[in-house]
Coordinates of C-alpha atoms and ligand atoms in Angstrom, one line a residue:
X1 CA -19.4 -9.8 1.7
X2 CA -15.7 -9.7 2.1
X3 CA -14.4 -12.2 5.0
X4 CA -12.3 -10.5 7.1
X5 CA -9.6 -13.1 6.6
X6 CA -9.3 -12.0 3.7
X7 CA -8.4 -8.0 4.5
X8 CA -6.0 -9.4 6.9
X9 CA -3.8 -11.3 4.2
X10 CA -4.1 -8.4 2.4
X11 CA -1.2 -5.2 2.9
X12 CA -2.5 -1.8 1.0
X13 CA 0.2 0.3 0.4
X14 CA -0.1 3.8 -0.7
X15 CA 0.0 3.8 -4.3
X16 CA 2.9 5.5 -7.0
X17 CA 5.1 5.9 -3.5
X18 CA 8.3 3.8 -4.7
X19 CA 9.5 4.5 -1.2
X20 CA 6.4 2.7 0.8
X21 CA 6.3 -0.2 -1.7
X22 CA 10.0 -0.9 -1.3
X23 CA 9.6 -0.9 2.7
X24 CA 6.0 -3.0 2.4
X25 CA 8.3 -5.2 0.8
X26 CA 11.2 -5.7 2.6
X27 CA 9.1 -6.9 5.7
X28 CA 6.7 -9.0 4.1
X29 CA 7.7 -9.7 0.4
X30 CA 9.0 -12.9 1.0
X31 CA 5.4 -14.3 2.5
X32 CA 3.5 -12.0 -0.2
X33 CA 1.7 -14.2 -2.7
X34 CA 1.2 -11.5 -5.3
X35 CA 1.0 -7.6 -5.7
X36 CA -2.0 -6.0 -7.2
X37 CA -2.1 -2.6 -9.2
X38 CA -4.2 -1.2 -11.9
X39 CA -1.9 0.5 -14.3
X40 CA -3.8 3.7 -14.1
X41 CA -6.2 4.2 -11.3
X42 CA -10.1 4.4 -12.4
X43 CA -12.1 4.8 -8.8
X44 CA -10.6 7.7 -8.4
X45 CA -10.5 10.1 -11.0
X46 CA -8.0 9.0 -13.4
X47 CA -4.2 9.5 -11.9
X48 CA -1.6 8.0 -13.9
X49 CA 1.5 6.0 -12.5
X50 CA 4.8 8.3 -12.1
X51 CA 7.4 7.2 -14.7
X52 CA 9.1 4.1 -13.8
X53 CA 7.0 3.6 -10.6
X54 CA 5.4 0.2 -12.4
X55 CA 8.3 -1.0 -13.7
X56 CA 9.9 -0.8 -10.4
X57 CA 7.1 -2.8 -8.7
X58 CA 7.5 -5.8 -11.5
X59 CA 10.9 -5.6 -10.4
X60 CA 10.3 -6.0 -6.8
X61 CA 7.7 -8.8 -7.4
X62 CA 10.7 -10.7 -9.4
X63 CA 13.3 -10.2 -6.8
X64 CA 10.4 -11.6 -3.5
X65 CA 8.9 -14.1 -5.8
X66 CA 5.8 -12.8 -5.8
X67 CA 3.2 -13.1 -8.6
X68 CA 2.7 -9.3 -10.5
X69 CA -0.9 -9.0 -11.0
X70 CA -2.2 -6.0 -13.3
X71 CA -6.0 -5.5 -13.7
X72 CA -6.6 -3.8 -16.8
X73 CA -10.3 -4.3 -16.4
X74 CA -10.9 -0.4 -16.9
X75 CA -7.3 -0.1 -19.0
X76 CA -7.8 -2.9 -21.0
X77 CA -8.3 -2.2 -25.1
X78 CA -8.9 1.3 -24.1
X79 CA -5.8 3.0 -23.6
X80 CA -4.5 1.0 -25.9
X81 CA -4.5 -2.6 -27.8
X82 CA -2.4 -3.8 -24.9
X83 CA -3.7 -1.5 -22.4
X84 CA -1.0 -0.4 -19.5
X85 CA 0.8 -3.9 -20.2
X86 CA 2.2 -2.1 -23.7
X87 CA 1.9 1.4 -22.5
X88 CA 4.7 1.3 -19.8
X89 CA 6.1 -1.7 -21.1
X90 CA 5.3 -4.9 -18.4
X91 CA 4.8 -8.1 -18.4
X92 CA 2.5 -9.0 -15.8
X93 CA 2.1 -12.5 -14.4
X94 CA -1.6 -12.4 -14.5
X95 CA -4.0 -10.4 -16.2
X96 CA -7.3 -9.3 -15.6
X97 CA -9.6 -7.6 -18.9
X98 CA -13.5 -6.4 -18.4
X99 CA -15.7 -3.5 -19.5
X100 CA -14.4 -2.6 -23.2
X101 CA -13.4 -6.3 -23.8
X102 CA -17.6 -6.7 -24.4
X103 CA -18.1 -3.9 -26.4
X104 CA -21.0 -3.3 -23.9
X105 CA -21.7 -7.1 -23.6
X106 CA -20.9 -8.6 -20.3
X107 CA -17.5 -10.1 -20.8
X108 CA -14.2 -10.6 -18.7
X109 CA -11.2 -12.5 -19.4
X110 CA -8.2 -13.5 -16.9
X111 CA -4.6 -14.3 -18.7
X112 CA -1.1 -14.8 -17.6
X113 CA 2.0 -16.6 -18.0
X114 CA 1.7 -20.2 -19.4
X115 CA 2.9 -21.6 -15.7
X116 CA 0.7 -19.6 -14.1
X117 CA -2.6 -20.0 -16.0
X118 CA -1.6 -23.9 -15.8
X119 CA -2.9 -23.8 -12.7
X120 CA -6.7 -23.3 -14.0
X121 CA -6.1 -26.8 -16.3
X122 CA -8.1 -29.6 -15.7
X123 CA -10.3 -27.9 -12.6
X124 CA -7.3 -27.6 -10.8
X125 CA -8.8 -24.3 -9.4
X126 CA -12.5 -24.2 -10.2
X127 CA -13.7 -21.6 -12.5
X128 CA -17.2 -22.3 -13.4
X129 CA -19.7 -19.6 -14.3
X130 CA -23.0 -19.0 -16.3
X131 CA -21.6 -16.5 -18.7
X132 CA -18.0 -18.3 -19.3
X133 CA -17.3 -18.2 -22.8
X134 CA -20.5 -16.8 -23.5
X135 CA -20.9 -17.2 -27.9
X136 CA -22.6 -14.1 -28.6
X137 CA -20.1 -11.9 -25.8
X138 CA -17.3 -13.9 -27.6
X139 CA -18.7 -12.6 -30.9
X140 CA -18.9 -9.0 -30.0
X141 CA -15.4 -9.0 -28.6
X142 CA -14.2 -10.4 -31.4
X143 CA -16.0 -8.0 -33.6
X144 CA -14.7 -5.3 -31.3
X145 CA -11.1 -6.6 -31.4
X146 CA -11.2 -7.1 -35.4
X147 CA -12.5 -3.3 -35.4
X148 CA -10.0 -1.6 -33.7
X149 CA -7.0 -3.4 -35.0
X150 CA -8.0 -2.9 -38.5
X151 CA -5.8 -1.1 -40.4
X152 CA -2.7 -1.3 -38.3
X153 CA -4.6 -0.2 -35.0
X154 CA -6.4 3.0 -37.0
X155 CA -9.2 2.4 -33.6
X156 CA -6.6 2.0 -30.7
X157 CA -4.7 5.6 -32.7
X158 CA -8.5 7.3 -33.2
X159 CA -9.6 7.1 -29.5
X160 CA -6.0 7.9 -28.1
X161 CA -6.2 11.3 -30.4
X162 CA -9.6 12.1 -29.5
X163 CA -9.2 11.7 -25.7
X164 CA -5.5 13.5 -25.5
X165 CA -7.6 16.3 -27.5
X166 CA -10.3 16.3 -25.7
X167 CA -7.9 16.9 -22.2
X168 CA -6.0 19.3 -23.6
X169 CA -9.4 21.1 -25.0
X170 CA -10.2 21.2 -21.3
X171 CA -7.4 22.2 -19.6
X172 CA -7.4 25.1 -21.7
X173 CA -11.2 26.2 -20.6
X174 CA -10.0 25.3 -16.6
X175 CA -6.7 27.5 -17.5
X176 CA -9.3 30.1 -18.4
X177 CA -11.3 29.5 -15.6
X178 CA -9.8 32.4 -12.8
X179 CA -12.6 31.4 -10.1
X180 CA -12.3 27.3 -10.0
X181 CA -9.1 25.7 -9.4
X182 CA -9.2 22.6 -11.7
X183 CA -6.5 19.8 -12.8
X184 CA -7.4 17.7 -15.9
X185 CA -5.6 14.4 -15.5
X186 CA -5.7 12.1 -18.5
X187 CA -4.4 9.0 -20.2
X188 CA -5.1 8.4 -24.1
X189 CA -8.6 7.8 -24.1
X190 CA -9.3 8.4 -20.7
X191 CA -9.3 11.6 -18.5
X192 CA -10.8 13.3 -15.8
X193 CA -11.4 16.7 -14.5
X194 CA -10.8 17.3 -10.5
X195 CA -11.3 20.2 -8.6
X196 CA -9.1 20.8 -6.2
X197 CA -6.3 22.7 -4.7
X198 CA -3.2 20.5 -5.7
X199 CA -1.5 20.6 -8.4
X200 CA -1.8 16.9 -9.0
X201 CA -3.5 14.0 -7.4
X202 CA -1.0 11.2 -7.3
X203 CA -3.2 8.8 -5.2
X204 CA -5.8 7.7 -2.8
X205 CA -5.6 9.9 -0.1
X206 CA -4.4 13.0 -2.2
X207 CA -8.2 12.3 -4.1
X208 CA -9.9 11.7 -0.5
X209 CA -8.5 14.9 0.8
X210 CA -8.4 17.2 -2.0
X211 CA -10.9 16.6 -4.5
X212 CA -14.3 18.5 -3.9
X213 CA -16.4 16.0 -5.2
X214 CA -19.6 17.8 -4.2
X215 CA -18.5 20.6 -7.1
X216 CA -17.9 17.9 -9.5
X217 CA -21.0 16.7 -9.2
X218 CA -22.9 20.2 -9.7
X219 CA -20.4 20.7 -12.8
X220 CA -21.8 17.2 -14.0
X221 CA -25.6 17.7 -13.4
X222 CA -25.2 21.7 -15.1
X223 CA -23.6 20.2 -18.1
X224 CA -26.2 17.4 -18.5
X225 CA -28.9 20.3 -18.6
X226 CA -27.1 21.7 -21.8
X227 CA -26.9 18.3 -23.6
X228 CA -23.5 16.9 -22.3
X229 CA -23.5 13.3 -20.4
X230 CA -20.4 13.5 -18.1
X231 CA -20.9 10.4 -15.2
X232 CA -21.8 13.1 -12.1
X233 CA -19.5 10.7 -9.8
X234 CA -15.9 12.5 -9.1
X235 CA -14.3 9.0 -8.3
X236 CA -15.2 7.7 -12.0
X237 CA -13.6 8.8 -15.1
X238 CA -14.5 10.2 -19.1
X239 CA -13.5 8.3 -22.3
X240 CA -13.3 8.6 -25.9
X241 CA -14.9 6.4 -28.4
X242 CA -14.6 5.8 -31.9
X243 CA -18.2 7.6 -32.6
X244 CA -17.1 10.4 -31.0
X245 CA -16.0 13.6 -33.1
X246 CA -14.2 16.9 -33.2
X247 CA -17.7 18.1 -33.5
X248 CA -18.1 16.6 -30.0
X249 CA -15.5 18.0 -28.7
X250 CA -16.2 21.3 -29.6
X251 CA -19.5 21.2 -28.1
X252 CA -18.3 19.8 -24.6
X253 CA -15.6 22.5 -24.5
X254 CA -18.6 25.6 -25.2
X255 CA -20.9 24.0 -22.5
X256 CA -18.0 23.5 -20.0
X257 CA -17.0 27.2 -20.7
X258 CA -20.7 28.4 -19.8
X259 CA -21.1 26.3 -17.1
X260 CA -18.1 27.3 -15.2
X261 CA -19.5 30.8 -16.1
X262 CA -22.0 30.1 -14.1
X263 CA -20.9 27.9 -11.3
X264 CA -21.3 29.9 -7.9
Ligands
LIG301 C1 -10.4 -1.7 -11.6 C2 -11.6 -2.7 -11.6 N1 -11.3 -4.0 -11.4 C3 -12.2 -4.9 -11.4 C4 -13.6 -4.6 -11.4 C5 -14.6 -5.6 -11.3 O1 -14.6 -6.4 -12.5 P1 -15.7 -7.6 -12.7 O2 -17.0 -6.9 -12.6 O3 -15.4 -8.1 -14.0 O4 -15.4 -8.5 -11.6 C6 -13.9 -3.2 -11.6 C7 -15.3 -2.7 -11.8 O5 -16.2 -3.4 -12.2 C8 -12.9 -2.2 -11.7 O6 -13.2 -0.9 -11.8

C-alpha cells in the first residue's frame, strides 16, 4: 500500500483553479520537490485544462524551483505525437509515457531534462525491473511510433479527426436529447460523455458531485446490447484509433440515439 508518509509530503490542490495553485504555492513552494499534473485528466471523465492554466503552473514550478512533472501516461502518443507536452506547448522536467506507448504491449517510459534524468546514471537511483527494455515491447513501440509518424504524422492527424468527429457526432444526438442532460467533453482522440447538470466539469469535485455515474453505466451496458463497446465506468474515457471508421461512427451515433430513446 501507500505509506502514509508518503500522503503527508504530498499537497493536492484542486485542479485547473490558477487561484488555489498560486496560494498552495506561496506557502509551501519553496519546500515542494515537484508538482504533478496530467495534462488532461483521464480518471475522471476526460476534462481538459483551461487555456493557459498549464502554462501557468510551469511557470510557478520555475519561479519555487520545483521540478514540473507531466504524466502523459494516458496522453501520451494519443492526443498527439507529443501528447499535452506539444499540445499546450510545455516543457516538462520529467515525463511519464504508458498505455499507447505499447501498442497494447506492456510498456512505460520515464524522460526528462538531461540534468534531471542524470540522476538515474550509473544506479544512482535504482530502477531495476523484469520488463525494462523489454525487446519485443521495444519492437511494437517502435513499430507503433514508425506507423503513426509516417507520412508527416498522417496517424497522429487520422485519430485527432476521428475523435473531434466522433464528439461533435455526439454532442449533436445529446443536443437532441430533451430528457437527459449530457456534456460531451473531448480532446483530439479522446472524449467522454457525462451526465450531469453542469455545464462543464472542470475538475475532481465538479465530477464527484455532478456526474451520475449510475446513468452512465446503464447508457454503457444498453449500447453494448446493440453492438457498441463503450468502457461502462463514468470515471474512464473513449478514444479513436486508426481502425476506426466513419462507418463506425455512424453506427455509434444511431445506437446512442435509440438508446437514449429508451433510457427511462
Ligand atoms: C494517469 C495515469 N498515470 C499513471 C498510471 C499508472 O501507470 P503504470 O501502470 O505504468 O504505473 C495510470 C494507470 O495505469 C494512469 O491512468
Amino acid at each position: 500500500g501507500i505509506p502514509p508518509e508518503a500522503q503527508a509530503d504530498t499537497i493536492v490542490v484542486r485542479w485547473n483553479d490558477v487561484a488555489a495553485l498560486e496560494r498552495a504555492m506561496a506557502l509551501h513552494g519553496r519546500e515542494t520537490a515537484c508538482v504533478v499534473t496530467e495534462g488532461v485528466m483521464s480518471n475522471m471523465g476526460v476534462i481538459p485544462p483551461k487555456p493557459g492554466y498549464l502554462l501557468r503552473m510551469q511557470e510557478l514550478c520555475q519561479e519555487y524551483g520545483a521540478l514540473f512533472y507531466l504524466d502523459e501516461t494516458v496522453t501520451g502518443f494519443r492526443l498527439a505525437a507529443g501528447g499535452c507536452a506539444e499540445l499546450y506547448g510545455l516543457s516538462p522536467d520529467i515525463v511519464t509515457y504508458g498505455k499507447a506507448l505499447g501498442g497494447g504491449l506492456p510498456m512505460a517510459m520515464i524522460g526528462g531534462r538531461a540534468e534531471v534524468m542524470a540522476g538515474l546514471e550509473w544506479g544512482k537511483v535504482l530502477h531495476f525491473g523484469t520488463h525494462n527494455a523489454g525487446r519485443l515491447a521495444l519492437h511494437v513501440t517502435k513499430t507503433m511510433l514508425e506507423t503513426m509518424l509516417a507520412d508527416n504524422q498522417a496517424g497522429f492527424r487520422r485519430i485527432k479527426n476521428l475523435g473531434k468527429a466522433m464528439a461533435d457526432e455526439v454532442r449533436k444526438v445529446a443536443k437532441h436529447s430533451n430528457r437527459h442532460k449530457i456534456v460531451v467533453q473531448g480532446v483530439n482522440s479522446m472524449f467522454q460523455i457525462f451526465f450531469t447538470d453542469l455545464e462543464e466539469v472542470t475538475d475532481y469535485r465538479d465530477f464527484c458531485g455532478h456526474v451520475d455515474r449510475a446513468k452512465f453505466r446503464d447508457f454503457a451496458l444498453r449500447l453494448m446490447d446493440k453492438g457498441i463497446y463503450m468502457n461502462p465506468s463514468a470515471t474512464l474515457h473513449s478514444l479513436s484509433s486508426v481502425v476506426h471508421s466513419e462507418a463506425d461512427i455512424a453506427a455509434t451515433v444511431t445506437a446512442m440515439t435509440q438508446v437514449l430513446e429508451e433510457m427511462p
